[in-house]
Structures are given as structure tokens and as C-alpha cells.
Amino acid sequence: VYRSETPGGPYTWLNDPTPVASSDYTDSGVTELVTYYYVVTAVDAGFESGNSSEESIAPDWAPAAPTGLVATPGDEQISLNWDDNIESDVVGYNVYRSETPGGPYTWLNDPTPVALSEYTDSGLYGGGTYYYVVTAVDGGSNESGNSSETYATANDIAPAAPTGLVATSGDSQVNLDWDDNVESDVVGYNVYRSETPGGPYTWLNDPTPVASSDY
């Protein structure tokens, strides 16, 4: 087995002096992204064949998994930060999230790698706990293994006040209707009544929230 860093040689004899017994060989002394050119010959008891056709390859292996992943909770969001990879051909990172430890994970930044070693996952359920891993991606689309998993619980915040409240009179009753809130974690509404402007109010649906935006 012979190797060169230029097409057509000159070649270095890699297995000197003992012929390789089988028709395969692993060249472990290579550098990533350097192009190597190979030929092989056959050897019998006293003679060596001419060179095979030349084959070339620029080895490119996956980057190391990112390290130092830290999750910091915010208001219905979680900020992630990790250490930059040292490989020169890393073009970005993929961020994965799960709601259970160990996955399965959802690819958050599909399909474009995150250029920096930070990411903010927003629009989360307040009070929900989320688990994250990140991977590194190089210019050859090689993806590393997962980083160590980290997790955080997103801070819960009060929903916005309902809007569009309309009161309609009926027979010995008043019908109320209002706009649905847009927050994904709203589970219902409380209704209050007063006989004077500005209160004090009596909680009408105590203790169970009204499930729909009418009462």
C-alpha cells in the first residue's frame, strides 16, 4: 500500500516491509481535510505488480460533541449556552429538546445550524421542565454525538388580562362573552361581579375556572 499527498506520487510505502495479507488496509496516520492519493500492488514470491489505479480521499470526520451546556430559565423561555468547539471546520450547532429525560428529542433549529454557541427557546409552557442536548456540525455535514443533557424549568408568568368583554342582558340573567386568550397555558377564566363601579367584586365561579370564554 502506497500513499502520496500529490497526484501521481511520489508515494510512501505504508506497510514496509511486510505485505498486507488481505485486500483491505486502514491508514491511521492521516490529518483531517488533507487530500491523500493511494495505489496498491500485488506481491508474489519474487515479483511485485504494477500500481493499481489511483484513488484519492480527503478524510473528514465528525466533530467532537459540544461541552459545557448550561440552561438558564426565563419567563416562558430557556436560554442555552455552551463552549465553542475547537475544530476549524465546524459551521454551527443543532439544538434538541425533550420533555422527558433522555429523549426522544425534537430538532429545534431544523434545518439551519445555529451559528453561535447560544440559543433561546421561547414560547414554552410556564412551569414546564425541558431537557436539552446540542451537537456540532462541520462543513461536510458531519454531525457530532450529543452533548451531555441539561435541563431547566421555564418561569411561569401571569397571562394577559382578557379583552373584548361584552355583557348582554337576558331574563333574570346577564350573559358574558370575551375574547379567548392566546397563551397556550391558559386553563380557564375567573368571573367577578359588583353592584358598584370598580368593585368590590364577588368571585362568581369560585373555586373552578370557567373553561370557555363565556359565562
CSV table of C-alpha atoms in Angstrom, one decimal:
chain,number,residue,atom,x,y,z
A,1,VAL,CA,0.0,0.0,0.0
A,2,TYR,CA,1.4,3.4,-1.1
A,3,ARG,CA,0.3,6.9,-0.2
A,4,SER,CA,1.1,10.4,-1.6
A,5,GLU,CA,-0.1,13.9,-0.9
A,6,THR,CA,0.2,14.8,-4.6
A,7,PRO,CA,-1.5,13.1,-7.5
A,8,GLY,CA,0.8,10.5,-9.2
A,9,GLY,CA,3.3,10.3,-6.4
A,10,PRO,CA,5.9,10.1,-5.2
A,11,TYR,CA,4.4,7.5,-2.9
A,12,THR,CA,5.4,6.4,0.6
A,13,TRP,CA,5.3,2.6,1.2
A,14,LEU,CA,3.0,2.3,4.2
A,15,ASN,CA,3.3,-1.4,5.1
A,16,ASP,CA,7.1,-1.6,4.6
A,17,PRO,CA,8.4,-4.3,4.8
A,18,THR,CA,5.6,-6.9,5.3
A,19,PRO,CA,3.0,-7.3,2.6
A,20,VAL,CA,-0.7,-6.9,3.7
A,21,ALA,CA,-2.2,-10.3,3.7
A,22,SER,CA,-5.8,-9.3,3.0
A,23,SER,CA,-7.4,-7.0,0.5
A,24,ASP,CA,-8.1,-4.1,2.9
A,25,TYR,CA,-6.0,-1.7,4.9
A,26,THR,CA,-6.6,1.1,7.5
A,27,ASP,CA,-4.3,4.1,7.2
A,28,SER,CA,-4.5,5.7,10.7
A,29,GLY,CA,-1.7,8.3,10.3
A,30,VAL,CA,-3.7,10.9,8.4
A,31,THR,CA,-4.8,14.5,9.0
A,32,GLU,CA,-8.3,15.8,8.6
A,33,LEU,CA,-9.2,17.6,5.3
A,34,VAL,CA,-5.8,16.8,3.7
A,35,THR,CA,-6.2,15.0,0.4
A,36,TYR,CA,-4.3,11.7,0.1
A,37,TYR,CA,-3.6,9.6,-3.0
A,38,TYR,CA,-3.3,5.8,-2.8
A,39,VAL,CA,-2.2,2.9,-5.0
A,40,VAL,CA,-1.7,-0.7,-4.2
A,41,THR,CA,0.3,-3.5,-5.8
A,42,ALA,CA,0.2,-7.3,-5.6
A,43,VAL,CA,3.2,-9.3,-4.5
A,44,ASP,CA,4.1,-13.0,-5.2
A,45,ALA,CA,7.1,-15.0,-4.1
A,46,GLY,CA,9.5,-12.8,-6.1
A,47,PHE,CA,7.7,-10.1,-8.0
A,48,GLU,CA,5.5,-7.0,-7.5
A,49,SER,CA,2.8,-5.9,-9.9
A,50,GLY,CA,2.4,-2.5,-11.3
A,51,ASN,CA,0.3,0.1,-9.5
A,52,SER,CA,-3.4,-0.1,-9.3
A,53,SER,CA,-5.4,2.9,-10.4
A,54,GLU,CA,-5.0,5.8,-8.0
A,55,GLU,CA,-7.7,6.6,-5.5
A,56,SER,CA,-7.9,9.9,-3.5
A,57,ILE,CA,-9.7,11.0,-0.4
A,58,ALA,CA,-9.7,13.9,2.0
A,59,PRO,CA,-10.7,12.4,5.4
A,60,ASP,CA,-13.4,14.4,7.2
A,61,TRP,CA,-14.7,13.1,10.5
A,62,ALA,CA,-17.4,14.3,12.7
A,63,PRO,CA,-16.5,17.0,15.3
A,64,ALA,CA,-16.4,16.3,19.0
A,65,ALA,CA,-19.6,16.7,21.0
A,66,PRO,CA,-20.0,20.2,22.5
A,67,THR,CA,-19.3,20.6,26.1
A,68,GLY,CA,-20.3,23.0,28.9
A,69,LEU,CA,-24.0,23.1,28.1
A,70,VAL,CA,-25.9,25.2,30.6
A,71,ALA,CA,-29.7,26.0,30.6
A,72,THR,CA,-30.9,29.2,32.3
A,73,PRO,CA,-34.7,29.7,32.9
A,74,GLY,CA,-36.5,32.8,31.9
A,75,ASP,CA,-40.1,33.9,31.6
A,76,GLU,CA,-41.7,31.1,29.5
A,77,GLN,CA,-38.3,30.6,27.8
A,78,ILE,CA,-35.0,28.9,28.5
A,79,SER,CA,-31.6,30.3,27.4
A,80,LEU,CA,-28.9,27.8,26.4
A,81,ASN,CA,-25.1,28.4,26.3
A,82,TRP,CA,-22.2,26.0,25.6
A,83,ASP,CA,-18.5,26.1,24.8
A,84,ASP,CA,-17.3,26.8,21.3
A,85,ASN,CA,-15.9,23.7,19.5
A,86,ILE,CA,-12.2,24.0,18.6
A,87,GLU,CA,-12.4,22.3,15.2
A,88,SER,CA,-11.8,24.8,12.4
A,89,ASP,CA,-14.4,23.3,10.1
A,90,VAL,CA,-17.4,23.5,12.5
A,91,VAL,CA,-20.0,25.6,10.9
A,92,GLY,CA,-22.7,25.6,13.6
A,93,TYR,CA,-24.7,23.6,16.1
A,94,ASN,CA,-28.0,21.7,16.3
A,95,VAL,CA,-30.2,22.1,19.4
A,96,TYR,CA,-32.6,19.4,20.5
A,97,ARG,CA,-35.3,19.5,23.2
A,98,SER,CA,-37.3,16.8,25.0
A,99,GLU,CA,-40.0,16.9,27.8
A,100,THR,CA,-38.6,13.7,29.2
A,101,PRO,CA,-35.0,12.9,30.3
A,102,GLY,CA,-33.0,11.1,27.6
A,103,GLY,CA,-35.4,12.0,24.8
A,104,PRO,CA,-36.8,11.5,22.3
A,105,TYR,CA,-35.7,14.9,21.2
A,106,THR,CA,-37.2,17.5,18.8
A,107,TRP,CA,-34.8,19.3,16.5
A,108,LEU,CA,-35.5,23.0,17.3
A,109,ASN,CA,-33.4,24.8,14.6
A,110,ASP,CA,-34.2,22.5,11.7
A,111,PRO,CA,-32.8,22.8,9.0
A,112,THR,CA,-30.2,25.6,9.6
A,113,PRO,CA,-27.4,25.1,12.1
A,114,VAL,CA,-27.1,27.7,14.9
A,115,ALA,CA,-24.0,29.8,14.1
A,116,LEU,CA,-23.2,30.8,17.7
A,117,SER,CA,-22.8,28.7,20.8
A,118,GLU,CA,-26.0,30.0,22.3
A,119,TYR,CA,-29.8,29.6,21.8
A,120,THR,CA,-33.0,30.9,23.3
A,121,ASP,CA,-36.0,28.5,23.3
A,122,SER,CA,-39.1,30.7,23.7
A,123,GLY,CA,-42.8,30.2,23.8
A,124,LEU,CA,-42.6,27.5,26.5
A,125,TYR,CA,-45.2,26.3,29.0
A,126,GLY,CA,-44.6,28.3,32.2
A,127,GLY,CA,-43.6,25.8,34.9
A,128,GLY,CA,-42.7,23.1,32.4
A,129,THR,CA,-39.3,21.3,32.7
A,130,TYR,CA,-37.4,20.8,29.4
A,131,TYR,CA,-34.3,18.7,28.6
A,132,TYR,CA,-31.7,19.7,26.0
A,133,VAL,CA,-28.7,18.4,24.1
A,134,VAL,CA,-26.7,20.1,21.4
A,135,THR,CA,-24.5,18.7,18.6
A,136,ALA,CA,-21.8,20.3,16.4
A,137,VAL,CA,-21.9,20.3,12.6
A,138,ASP,CA,-19.0,20.7,10.2
A,139,GLY,CA,-18.7,21.9,6.6
A,140,GLY,CA,-19.1,18.3,5.3
A,141,SER,CA,-22.5,18.0,7.1
A,142,ASN,CA,-20.9,15.6,9.7
A,143,GLU,CA,-22.7,15.8,13.0
A,144,SER,CA,-21.2,15.1,16.3
A,145,GLY,CA,-22.7,13.0,19.0
A,146,ASN,CA,-24.9,14.6,21.6
A,147,SER,CA,-23.5,16.8,24.4
A,148,SER,CA,-24.3,16.0,27.9
A,149,GLU,CA,-28.0,16.6,28.7
A,150,THR,CA,-29.1,19.6,30.7
A,151,TYR,CA,-32.5,20.8,31.8
A,152,ALA,CA,-34.4,23.8,33.3
A,153,THR,CA,-37.9,24.8,34.3
A,154,ALA,CA,-39.3,27.8,32.5
A,155,ASN,CA,-40.6,30.5,34.8
A,156,ASP,CA,-44.4,30.9,34.8
A,157,ILE,CA,-45.9,34.3,34.3
A,158,ALA,CA,-49.5,35.6,34.6
A,159,PRO,CA,-51.4,35.6,31.4
A,160,ALA,CA,-52.6,38.9,29.9
A,161,ALA,CA,-55.9,40.3,31.0
A,162,PRO,CA,-58.8,39.1,28.8
A,163,THR,CA,-60.1,41.6,26.2
A,164,GLY,CA,-63.4,42.2,24.4
A,165,LEU,CA,-65.7,41.6,27.4
A,166,VAL,CA,-69.4,42.2,26.4
A,167,ALA,CA,-72.4,41.9,28.7
A,168,THR,CA,-75.8,41.0,27.3
A,169,SER,CA,-79.0,41.1,29.4
A,170,GLY,CA,-81.4,38.2,29.5
A,171,ASP,CA,-84.3,37.0,31.6
A,172,SER,CA,-83.1,37.5,35.2
A,173,GLN,CA,-79.6,36.9,34.0
A,174,VAL,CA,-76.6,38.6,32.3
A,175,ASN,CA,-74.6,36.7,29.6
A,176,LEU,CA,-70.9,37.5,29.3
A,177,ASP,CA,-68.6,36.9,26.4
A,178,TRP,CA,-65.0,37.8,25.8
A,179,ASP,CA,-62.0,37.0,23.5
A,180,ASP,CA,-60.0,33.8,24.0
A,181,ASN,CA,-56.6,34.4,25.5
A,182,VAL,CA,-53.7,33.5,23.2
A,183,GLU,CA,-51.4,32.0,25.8
A,184,SER,CA,-51.0,28.2,25.4
A,185,ASP,CA,-51.1,27.5,29.1
A,186,VAL,CA,-54.4,29.3,30.0
A,187,VAL,CA,-56.7,26.7,31.6
A,188,GLY,CA,-59.7,29.0,32.2
A,189,TYR,CA,-61.1,32.2,33.4
A,190,ASN,CA,-62.5,33.7,36.7
A,191,VAL,CA,-65.6,35.9,36.6
A,192,TYR,CA,-66.2,38.7,39.2
A,193,ARG,CA,-69.3,40.8,39.7
A,194,SER,CA,-70.0,44.1,41.6
A,195,GLU,CA,-73.0,46.3,42.1
A,196,THR,CA,-70.8,49.4,42.1
A,197,PRO,CA,-68.2,50.6,39.5
A,198,GLY,CA,-64.7,49.5,40.3
A,199,GLY,CA,-65.8,46.9,42.9
A,200,PRO,CA,-65.5,45.4,45.4
A,201,TYR,CA,-66.1,42.2,43.3
A,202,THR,CA,-67.6,38.9,44.2
A,203,TRP,CA,-65.9,35.8,42.7
A,204,LEU,CA,-68.8,34.1,40.9
A,205,ASN,CA,-67.2,30.8,39.8
A,206,ASP,CA,-65.2,30.1,43.0
A,207,PRO,CA,-63.3,27.8,43.0
A,208,THR,CA,-63.3,26.3,39.5
A,209,PRO,CA,-62.1,28.4,36.5
A,210,VAL,CA,-64.6,28.8,33.6
A,211,ALA,CA,-63.2,26.6,30.8
A,212,SER,CA,-64.6,28.7,27.9
A,213,SER,CA,-64.7,32.5,27.1
A,214,ASP,CA,-68.4,32.9,28.0
A,215,TYR,CA,-70.4,32.8,31.2
